[in-house]
PDB file of N, CA and C in Angstrom:
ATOM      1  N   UNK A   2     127.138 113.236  78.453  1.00 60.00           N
ATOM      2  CA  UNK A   2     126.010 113.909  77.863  1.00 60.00           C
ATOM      3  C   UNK A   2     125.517 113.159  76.634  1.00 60.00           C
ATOM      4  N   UNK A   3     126.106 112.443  75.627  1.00 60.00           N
ATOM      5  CA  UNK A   3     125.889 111.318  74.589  1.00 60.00           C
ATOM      6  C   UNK A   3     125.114 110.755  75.084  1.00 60.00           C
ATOM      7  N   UNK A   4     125.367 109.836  76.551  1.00 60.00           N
ATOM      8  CA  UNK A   4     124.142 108.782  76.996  1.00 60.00           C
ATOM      9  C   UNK A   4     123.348 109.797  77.242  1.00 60.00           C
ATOM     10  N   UNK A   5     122.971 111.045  77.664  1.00 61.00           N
ATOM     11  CA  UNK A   5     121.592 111.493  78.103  1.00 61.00           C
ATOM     12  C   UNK A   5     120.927 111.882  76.460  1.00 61.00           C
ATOM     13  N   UNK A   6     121.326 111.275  75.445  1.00 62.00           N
ATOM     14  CA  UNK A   6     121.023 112.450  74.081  1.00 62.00           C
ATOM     15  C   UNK A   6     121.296 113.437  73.717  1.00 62.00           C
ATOM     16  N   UNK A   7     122.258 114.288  74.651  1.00 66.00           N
ATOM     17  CA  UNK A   7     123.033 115.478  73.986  1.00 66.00           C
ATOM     18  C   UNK A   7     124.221 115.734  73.814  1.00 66.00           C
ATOM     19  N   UNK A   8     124.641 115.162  72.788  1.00 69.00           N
ATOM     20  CA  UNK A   8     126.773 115.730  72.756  1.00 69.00           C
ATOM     21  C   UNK A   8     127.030 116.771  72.495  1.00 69.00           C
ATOM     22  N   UNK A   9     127.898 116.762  73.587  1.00 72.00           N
ATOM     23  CA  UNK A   9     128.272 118.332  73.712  1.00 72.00           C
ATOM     24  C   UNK A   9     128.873 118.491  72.373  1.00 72.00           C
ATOM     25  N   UNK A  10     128.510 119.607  71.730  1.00 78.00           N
ATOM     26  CA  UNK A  10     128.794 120.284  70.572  1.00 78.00           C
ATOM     27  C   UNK A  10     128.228 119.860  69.371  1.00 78.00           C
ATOM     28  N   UNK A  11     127.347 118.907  69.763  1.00 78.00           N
ATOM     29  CA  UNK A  11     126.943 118.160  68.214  1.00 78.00           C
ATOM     30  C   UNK A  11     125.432 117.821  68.206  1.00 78.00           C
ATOM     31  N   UNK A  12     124.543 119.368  68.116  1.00 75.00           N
ATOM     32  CA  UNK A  12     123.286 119.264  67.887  1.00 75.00           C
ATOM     33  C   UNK A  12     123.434 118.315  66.604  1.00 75.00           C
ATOM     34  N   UNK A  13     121.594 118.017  66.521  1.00 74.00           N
ATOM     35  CA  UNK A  13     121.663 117.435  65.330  1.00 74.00           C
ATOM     36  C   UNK A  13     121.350 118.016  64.185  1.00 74.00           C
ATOM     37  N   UNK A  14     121.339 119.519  64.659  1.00 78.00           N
ATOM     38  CA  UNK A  14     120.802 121.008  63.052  1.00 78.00           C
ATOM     39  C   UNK A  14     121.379 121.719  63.653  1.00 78.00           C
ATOM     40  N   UNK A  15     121.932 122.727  62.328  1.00 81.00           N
ATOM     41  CA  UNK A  15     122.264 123.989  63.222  1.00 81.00           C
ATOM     42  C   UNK A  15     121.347 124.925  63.959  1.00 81.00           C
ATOM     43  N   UNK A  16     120.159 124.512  64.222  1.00 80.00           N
ATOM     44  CA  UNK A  16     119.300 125.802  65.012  1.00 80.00           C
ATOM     45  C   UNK A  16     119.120 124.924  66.687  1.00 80.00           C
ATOM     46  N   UNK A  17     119.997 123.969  66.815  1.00 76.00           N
ATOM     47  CA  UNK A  17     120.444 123.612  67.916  1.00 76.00           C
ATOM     48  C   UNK A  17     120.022 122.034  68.286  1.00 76.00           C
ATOM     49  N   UNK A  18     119.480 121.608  69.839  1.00 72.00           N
ATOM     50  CA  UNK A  18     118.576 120.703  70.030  1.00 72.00           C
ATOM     51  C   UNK A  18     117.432 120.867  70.175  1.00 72.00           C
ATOM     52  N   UNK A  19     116.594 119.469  69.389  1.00 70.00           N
ATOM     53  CA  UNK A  19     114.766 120.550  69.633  1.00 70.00           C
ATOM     54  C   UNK A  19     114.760 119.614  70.955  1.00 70.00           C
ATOM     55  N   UNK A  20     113.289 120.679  70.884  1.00 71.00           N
ATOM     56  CA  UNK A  20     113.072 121.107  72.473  1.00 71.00           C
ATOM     57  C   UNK A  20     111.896 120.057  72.374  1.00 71.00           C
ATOM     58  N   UNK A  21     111.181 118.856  71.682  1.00 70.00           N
ATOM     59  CA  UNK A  21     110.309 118.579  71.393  1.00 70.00           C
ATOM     60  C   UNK A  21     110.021 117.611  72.284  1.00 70.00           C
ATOM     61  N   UNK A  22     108.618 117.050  73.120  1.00 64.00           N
ATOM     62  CA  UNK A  22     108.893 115.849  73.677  1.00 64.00           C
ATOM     63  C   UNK A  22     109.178 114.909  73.318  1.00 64.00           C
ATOM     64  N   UNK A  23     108.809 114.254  72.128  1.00 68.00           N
ATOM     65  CA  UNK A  23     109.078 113.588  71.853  1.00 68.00           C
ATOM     66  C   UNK A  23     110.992 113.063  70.976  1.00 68.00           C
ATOM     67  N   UNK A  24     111.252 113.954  71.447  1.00 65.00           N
ATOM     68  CA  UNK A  24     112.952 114.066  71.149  1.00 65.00           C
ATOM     69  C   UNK A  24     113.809 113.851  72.247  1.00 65.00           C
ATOM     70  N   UNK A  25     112.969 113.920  73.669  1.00 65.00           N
ATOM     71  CA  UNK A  25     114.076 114.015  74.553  1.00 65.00           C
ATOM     72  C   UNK A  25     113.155 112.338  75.409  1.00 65.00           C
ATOM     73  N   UNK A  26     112.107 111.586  75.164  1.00 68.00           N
ATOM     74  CA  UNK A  26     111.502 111.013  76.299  1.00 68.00           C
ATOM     75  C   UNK A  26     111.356 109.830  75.170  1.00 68.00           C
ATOM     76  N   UNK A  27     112.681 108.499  75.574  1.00 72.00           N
ATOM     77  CA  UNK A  27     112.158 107.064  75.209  1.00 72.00           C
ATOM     78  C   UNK A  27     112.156 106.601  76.750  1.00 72.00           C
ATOM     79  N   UNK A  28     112.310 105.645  76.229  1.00 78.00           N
ATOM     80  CA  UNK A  28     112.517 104.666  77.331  1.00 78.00           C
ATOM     81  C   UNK A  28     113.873 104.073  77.745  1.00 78.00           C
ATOM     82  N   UNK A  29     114.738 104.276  76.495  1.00 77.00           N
ATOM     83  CA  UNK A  29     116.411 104.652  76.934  1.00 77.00           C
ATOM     84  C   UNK A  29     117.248 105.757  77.711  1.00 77.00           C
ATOM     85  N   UNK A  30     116.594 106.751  76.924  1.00 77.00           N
ATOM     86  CA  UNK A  30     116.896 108.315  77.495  1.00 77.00           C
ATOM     87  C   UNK A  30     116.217 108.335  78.864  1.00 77.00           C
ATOM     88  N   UNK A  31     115.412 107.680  79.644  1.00 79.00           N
ATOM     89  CA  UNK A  31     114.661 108.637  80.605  1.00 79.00           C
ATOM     90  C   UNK A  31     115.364 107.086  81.793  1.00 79.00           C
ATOM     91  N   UNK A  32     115.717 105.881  81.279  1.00 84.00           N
ATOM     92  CA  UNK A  32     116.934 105.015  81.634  1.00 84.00           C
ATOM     93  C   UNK A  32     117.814 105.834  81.719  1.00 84.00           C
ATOM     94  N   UNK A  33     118.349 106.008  80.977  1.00 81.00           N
ATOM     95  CA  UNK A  33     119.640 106.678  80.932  1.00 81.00           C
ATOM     96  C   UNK A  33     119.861 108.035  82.161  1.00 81.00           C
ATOM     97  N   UNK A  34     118.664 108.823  81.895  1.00 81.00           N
ATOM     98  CA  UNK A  34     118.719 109.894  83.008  1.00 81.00           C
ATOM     99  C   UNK A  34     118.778 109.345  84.879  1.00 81.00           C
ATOM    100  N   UNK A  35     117.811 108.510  84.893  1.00 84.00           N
ATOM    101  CA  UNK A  35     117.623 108.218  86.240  1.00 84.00           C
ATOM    102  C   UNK A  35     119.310 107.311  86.444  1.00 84.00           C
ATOM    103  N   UNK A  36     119.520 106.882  85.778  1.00 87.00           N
ATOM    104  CA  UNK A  36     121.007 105.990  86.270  1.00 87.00           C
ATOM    105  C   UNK A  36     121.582 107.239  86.695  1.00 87.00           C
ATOM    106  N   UNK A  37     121.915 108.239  85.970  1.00 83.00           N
ATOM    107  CA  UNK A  37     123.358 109.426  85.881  1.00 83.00           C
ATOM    108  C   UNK A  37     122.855 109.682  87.331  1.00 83.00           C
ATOM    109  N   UNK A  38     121.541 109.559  87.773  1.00 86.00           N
ATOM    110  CA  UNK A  38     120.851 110.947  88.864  1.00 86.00           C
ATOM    111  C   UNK A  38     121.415 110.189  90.191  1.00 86.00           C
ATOM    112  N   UNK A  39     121.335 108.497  89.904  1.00 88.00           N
ATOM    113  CA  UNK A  39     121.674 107.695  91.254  1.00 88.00           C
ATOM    114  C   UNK A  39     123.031 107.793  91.190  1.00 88.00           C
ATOM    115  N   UNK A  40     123.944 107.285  89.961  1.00 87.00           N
ATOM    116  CA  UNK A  40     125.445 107.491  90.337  1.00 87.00           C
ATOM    117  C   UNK A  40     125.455 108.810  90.834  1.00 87.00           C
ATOM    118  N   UNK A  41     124.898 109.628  90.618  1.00 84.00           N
ATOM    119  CA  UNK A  41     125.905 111.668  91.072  1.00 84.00           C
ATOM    120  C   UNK A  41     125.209 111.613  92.710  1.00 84.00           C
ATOM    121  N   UNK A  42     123.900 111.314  92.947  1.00 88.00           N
ATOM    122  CA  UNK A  42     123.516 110.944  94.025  1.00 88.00           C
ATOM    123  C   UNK A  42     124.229 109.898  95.609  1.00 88.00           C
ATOM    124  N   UNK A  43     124.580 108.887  94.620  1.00 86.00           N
ATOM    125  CA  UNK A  43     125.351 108.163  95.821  1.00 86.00           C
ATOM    126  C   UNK A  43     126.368 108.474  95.878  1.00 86.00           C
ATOM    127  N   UNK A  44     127.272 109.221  95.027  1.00 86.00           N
ATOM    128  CA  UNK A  44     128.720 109.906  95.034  1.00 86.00           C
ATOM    129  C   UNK A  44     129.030 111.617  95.665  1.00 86.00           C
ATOM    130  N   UNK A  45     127.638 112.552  95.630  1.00 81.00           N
ATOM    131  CA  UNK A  45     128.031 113.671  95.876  1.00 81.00           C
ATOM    132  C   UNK A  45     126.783 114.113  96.921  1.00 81.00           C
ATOM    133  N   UNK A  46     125.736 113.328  97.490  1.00 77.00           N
ATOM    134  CA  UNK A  46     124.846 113.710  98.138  1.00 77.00           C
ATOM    135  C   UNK A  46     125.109 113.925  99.848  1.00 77.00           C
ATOM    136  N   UNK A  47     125.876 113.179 100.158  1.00 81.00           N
ATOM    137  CA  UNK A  47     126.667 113.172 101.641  1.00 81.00           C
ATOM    138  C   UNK A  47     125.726 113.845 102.650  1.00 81.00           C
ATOM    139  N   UNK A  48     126.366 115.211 103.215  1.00 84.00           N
ATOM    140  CA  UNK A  48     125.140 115.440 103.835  1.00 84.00           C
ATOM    141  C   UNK A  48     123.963 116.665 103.715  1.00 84.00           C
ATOM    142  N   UNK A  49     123.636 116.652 101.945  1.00 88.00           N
ATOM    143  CA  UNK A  49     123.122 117.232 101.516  1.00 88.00           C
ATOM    144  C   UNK A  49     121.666 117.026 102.205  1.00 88.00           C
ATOM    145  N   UNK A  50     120.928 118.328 102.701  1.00 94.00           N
ATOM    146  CA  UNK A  50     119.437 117.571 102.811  1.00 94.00           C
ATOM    147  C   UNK A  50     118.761 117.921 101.503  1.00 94.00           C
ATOM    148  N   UNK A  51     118.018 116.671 101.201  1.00 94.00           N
ATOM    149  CA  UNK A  51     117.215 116.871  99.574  1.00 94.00           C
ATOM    150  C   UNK A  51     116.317 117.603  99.257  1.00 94.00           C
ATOM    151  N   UNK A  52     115.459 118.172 100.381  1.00 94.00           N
ATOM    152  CA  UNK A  52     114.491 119.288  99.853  1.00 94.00           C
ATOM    153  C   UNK A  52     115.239 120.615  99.513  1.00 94.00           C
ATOM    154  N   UNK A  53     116.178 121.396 100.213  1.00 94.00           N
ATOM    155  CA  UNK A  53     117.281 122.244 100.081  1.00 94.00           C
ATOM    156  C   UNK A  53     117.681 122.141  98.868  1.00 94.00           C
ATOM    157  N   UNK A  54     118.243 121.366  98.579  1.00 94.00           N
ATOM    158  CA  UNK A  54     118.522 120.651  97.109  1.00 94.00           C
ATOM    159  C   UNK A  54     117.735 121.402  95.917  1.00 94.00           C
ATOM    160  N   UNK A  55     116.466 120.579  96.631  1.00 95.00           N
ATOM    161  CA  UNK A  55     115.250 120.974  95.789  1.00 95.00           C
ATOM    162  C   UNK A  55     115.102 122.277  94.891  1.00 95.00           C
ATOM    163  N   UNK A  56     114.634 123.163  96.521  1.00 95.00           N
ATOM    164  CA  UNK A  56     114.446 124.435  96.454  1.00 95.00           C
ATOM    165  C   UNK A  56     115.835 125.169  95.563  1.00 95.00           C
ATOM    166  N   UNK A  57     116.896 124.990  96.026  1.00 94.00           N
ATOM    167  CA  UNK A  57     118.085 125.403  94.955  1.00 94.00           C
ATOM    168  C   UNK A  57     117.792 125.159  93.521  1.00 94.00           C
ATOM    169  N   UNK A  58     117.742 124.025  93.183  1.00 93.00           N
ATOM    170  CA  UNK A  58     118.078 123.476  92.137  1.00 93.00           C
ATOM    171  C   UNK A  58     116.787 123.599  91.097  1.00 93.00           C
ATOM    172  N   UNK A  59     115.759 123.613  91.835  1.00 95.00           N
ATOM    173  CA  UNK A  59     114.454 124.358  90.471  1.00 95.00           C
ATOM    174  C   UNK A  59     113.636 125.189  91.076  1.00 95.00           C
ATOM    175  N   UNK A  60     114.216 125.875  92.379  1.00 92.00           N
ATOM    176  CA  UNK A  60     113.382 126.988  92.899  1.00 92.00           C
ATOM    177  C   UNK A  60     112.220 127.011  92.129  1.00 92.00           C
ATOM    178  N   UNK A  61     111.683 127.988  91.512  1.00 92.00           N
ATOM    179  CA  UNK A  61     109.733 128.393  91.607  1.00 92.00           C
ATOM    180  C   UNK A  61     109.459 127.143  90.190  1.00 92.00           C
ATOM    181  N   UNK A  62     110.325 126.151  89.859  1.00 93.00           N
ATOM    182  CA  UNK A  62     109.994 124.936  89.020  1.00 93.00           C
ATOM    183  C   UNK A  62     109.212 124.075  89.459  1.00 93.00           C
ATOM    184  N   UNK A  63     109.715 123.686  91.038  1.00 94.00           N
ATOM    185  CA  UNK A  63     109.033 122.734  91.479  1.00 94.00           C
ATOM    186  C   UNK A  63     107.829 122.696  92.023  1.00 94.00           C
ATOM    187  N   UNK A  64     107.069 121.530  91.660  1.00 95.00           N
ATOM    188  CA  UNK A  64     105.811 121.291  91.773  1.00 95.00           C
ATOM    189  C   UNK A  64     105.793 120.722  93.247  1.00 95.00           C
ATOM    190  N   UNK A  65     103.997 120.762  93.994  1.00 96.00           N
ATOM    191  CA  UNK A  65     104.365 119.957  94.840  1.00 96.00           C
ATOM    192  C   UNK A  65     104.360 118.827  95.051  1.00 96.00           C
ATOM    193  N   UNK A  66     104.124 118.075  94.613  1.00 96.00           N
ATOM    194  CA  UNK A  66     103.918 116.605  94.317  1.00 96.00           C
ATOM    195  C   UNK A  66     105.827 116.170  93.952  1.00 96.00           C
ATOM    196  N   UNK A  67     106.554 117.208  93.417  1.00 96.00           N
ATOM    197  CA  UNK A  67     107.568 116.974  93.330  1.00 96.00           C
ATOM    198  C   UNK A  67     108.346 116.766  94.647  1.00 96.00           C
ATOM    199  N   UNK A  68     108.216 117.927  95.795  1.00 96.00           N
ATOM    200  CA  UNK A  68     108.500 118.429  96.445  1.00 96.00           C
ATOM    201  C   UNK A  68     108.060 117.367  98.101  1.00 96.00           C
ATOM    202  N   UNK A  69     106.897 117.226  98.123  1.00 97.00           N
ATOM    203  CA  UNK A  69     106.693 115.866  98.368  1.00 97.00           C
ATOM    204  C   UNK A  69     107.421 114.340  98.381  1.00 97.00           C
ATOM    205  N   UNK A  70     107.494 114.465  97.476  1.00 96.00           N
ATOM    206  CA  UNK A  70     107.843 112.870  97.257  1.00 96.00           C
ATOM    207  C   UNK A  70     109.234 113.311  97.629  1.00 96.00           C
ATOM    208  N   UNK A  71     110.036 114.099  97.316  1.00 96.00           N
ATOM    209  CA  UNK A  71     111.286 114.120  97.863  1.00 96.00           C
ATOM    210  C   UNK A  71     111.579 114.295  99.231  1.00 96.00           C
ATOM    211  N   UNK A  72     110.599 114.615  99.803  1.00 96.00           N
ATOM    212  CA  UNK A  72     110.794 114.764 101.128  1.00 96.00           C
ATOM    213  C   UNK A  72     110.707 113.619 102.282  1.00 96.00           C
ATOM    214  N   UNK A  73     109.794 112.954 101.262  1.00 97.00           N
ATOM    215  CA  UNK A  73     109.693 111.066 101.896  1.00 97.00           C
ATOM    216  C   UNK A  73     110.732 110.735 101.270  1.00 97.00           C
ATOM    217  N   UNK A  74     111.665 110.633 100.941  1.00 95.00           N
ATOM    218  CA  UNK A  74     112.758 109.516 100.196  1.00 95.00           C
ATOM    219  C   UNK A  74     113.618 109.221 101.690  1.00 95.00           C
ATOM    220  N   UNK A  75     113.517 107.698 101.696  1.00 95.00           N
ATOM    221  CA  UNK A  75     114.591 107.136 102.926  1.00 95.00           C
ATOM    222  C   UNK A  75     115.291 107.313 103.095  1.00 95.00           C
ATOM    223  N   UNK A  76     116.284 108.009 102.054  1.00 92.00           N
ATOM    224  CA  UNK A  76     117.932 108.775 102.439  1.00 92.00           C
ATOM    225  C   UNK A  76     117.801 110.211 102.319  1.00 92.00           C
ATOM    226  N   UNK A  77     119.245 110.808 102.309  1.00 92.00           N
ATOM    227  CA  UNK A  77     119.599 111.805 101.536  1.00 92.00           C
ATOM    228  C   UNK A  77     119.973 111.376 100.117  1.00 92.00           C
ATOM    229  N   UNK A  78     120.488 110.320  99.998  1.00 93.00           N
ATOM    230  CA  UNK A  78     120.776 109.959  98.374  1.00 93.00           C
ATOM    231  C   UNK A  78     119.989 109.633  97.468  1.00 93.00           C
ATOM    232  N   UNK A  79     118.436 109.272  97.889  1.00 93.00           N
ATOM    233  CA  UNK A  79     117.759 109.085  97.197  1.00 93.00           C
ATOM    234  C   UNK A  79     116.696 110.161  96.950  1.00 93.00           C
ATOM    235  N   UNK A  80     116.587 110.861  98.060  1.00 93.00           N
ATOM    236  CA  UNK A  80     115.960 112.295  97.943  1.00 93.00           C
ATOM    237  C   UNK A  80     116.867 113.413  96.680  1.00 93.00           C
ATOM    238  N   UNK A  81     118.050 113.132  96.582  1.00 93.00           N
ATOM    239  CA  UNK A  81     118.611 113.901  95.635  1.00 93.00           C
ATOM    240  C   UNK A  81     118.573 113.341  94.423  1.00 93.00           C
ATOM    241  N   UNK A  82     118.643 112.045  94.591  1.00 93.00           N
ATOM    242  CA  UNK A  82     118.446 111.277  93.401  1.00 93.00           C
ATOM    243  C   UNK A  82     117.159 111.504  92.562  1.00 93.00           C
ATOM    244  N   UNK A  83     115.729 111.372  93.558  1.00 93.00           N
ATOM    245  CA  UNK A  83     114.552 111.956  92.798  1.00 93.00           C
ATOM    246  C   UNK A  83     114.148 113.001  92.253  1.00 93.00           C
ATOM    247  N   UNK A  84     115.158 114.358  92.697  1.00 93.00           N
ATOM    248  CA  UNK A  84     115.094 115.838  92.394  1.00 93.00           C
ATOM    249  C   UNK A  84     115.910 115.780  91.228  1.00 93.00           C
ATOM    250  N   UNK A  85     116.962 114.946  90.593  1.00 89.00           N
ATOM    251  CA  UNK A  85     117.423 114.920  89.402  1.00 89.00           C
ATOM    252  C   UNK A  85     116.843 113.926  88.228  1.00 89.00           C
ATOM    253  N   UNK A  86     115.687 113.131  88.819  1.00 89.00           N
ATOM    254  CA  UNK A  86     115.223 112.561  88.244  1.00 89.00           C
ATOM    255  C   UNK A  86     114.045 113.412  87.327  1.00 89.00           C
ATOM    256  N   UNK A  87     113.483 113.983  88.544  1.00 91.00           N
ATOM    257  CA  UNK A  87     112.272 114.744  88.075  1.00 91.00           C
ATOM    258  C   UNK A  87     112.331 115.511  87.061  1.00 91.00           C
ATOM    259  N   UNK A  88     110.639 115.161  86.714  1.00 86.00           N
ATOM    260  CA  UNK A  88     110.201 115.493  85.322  1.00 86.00           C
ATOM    261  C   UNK A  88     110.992 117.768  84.885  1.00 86.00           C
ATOM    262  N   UNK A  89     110.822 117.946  86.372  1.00 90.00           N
ATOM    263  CA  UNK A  89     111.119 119.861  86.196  1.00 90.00           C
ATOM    264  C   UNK A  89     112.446 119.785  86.036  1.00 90.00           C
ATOM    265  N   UNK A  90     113.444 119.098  86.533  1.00 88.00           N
ATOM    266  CA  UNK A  90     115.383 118.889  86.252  1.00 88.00           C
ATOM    267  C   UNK A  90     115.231 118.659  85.137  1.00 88.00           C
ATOM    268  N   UNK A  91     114.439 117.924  84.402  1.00 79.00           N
ATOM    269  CA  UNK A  91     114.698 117.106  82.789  1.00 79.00           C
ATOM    270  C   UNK A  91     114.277 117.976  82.205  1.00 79.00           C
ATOM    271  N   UNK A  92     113.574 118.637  82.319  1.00 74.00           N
ATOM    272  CA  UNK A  92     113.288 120.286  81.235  1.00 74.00           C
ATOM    273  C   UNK A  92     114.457 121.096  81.447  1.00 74.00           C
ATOM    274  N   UNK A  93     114.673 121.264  82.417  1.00 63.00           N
ATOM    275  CA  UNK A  93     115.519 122.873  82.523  1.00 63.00           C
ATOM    276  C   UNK A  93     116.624 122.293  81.258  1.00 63.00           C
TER     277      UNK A  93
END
C-alpha cells in the first residue's frame, strides 16, 4: 500500500487521507497502480471471467466505456487487469 501512496496506518494528518485529485494521480502512483493490477491479475485471475469481475467489483460504479473495454481484453488476465486499473477501482 506505500507503493500505491497509502501506508497502512500512516495518513499524512490526522483527519486521514485527502481525497483530492491531485493527491492520489502522478505519474508514479497511477505506474504504480496499473503494475499491482497486472501482478494480482496474472496471479489470481485463472478462470475468472472479467466482466463478472466487473459487475462485482464496482457494481452501479461502472461506466460503460469501462465495461466495454473490458469486455474486449484478449484474456481473462487482462480483462481483470483493466477493471483494477480503472479510473472507478482507483476511487473506491
Amino acid at each position: 500500500m506505500r507503493n500505491l501512496g497509502q501506508p497502512i496506518w500512516q495518513p499524512s494528518s490526522p483527519a486521514g487521507f485527502p481525497e483530492g485529485f491531485d493527491a492520489w494521480v502522478s505519474a508514479s502512483q497511477i505506474t504504480g497502480r496499473i503494475s499491482w493490477a497486472q501482478r494480482l491479475a496474472r496471479r489470481r485471475a485463472g478462470q475468472t471471467d472479467p466482466v463478472k469481475f466487473l459487475k462485482v467489483v464496482l457494481a452501479d460504479a461502472a461506466r460503460d466505456d469501462t465495461i466495454t473495454i473490458v469486455s474486449q481484453a484478449p484474456n481473462r488476465a487482462a480483462g481483470v487487469a483493466l477493471t483494477l486499473a480503472s479510473p472507478e477501482f482507483n476511487r473506491r
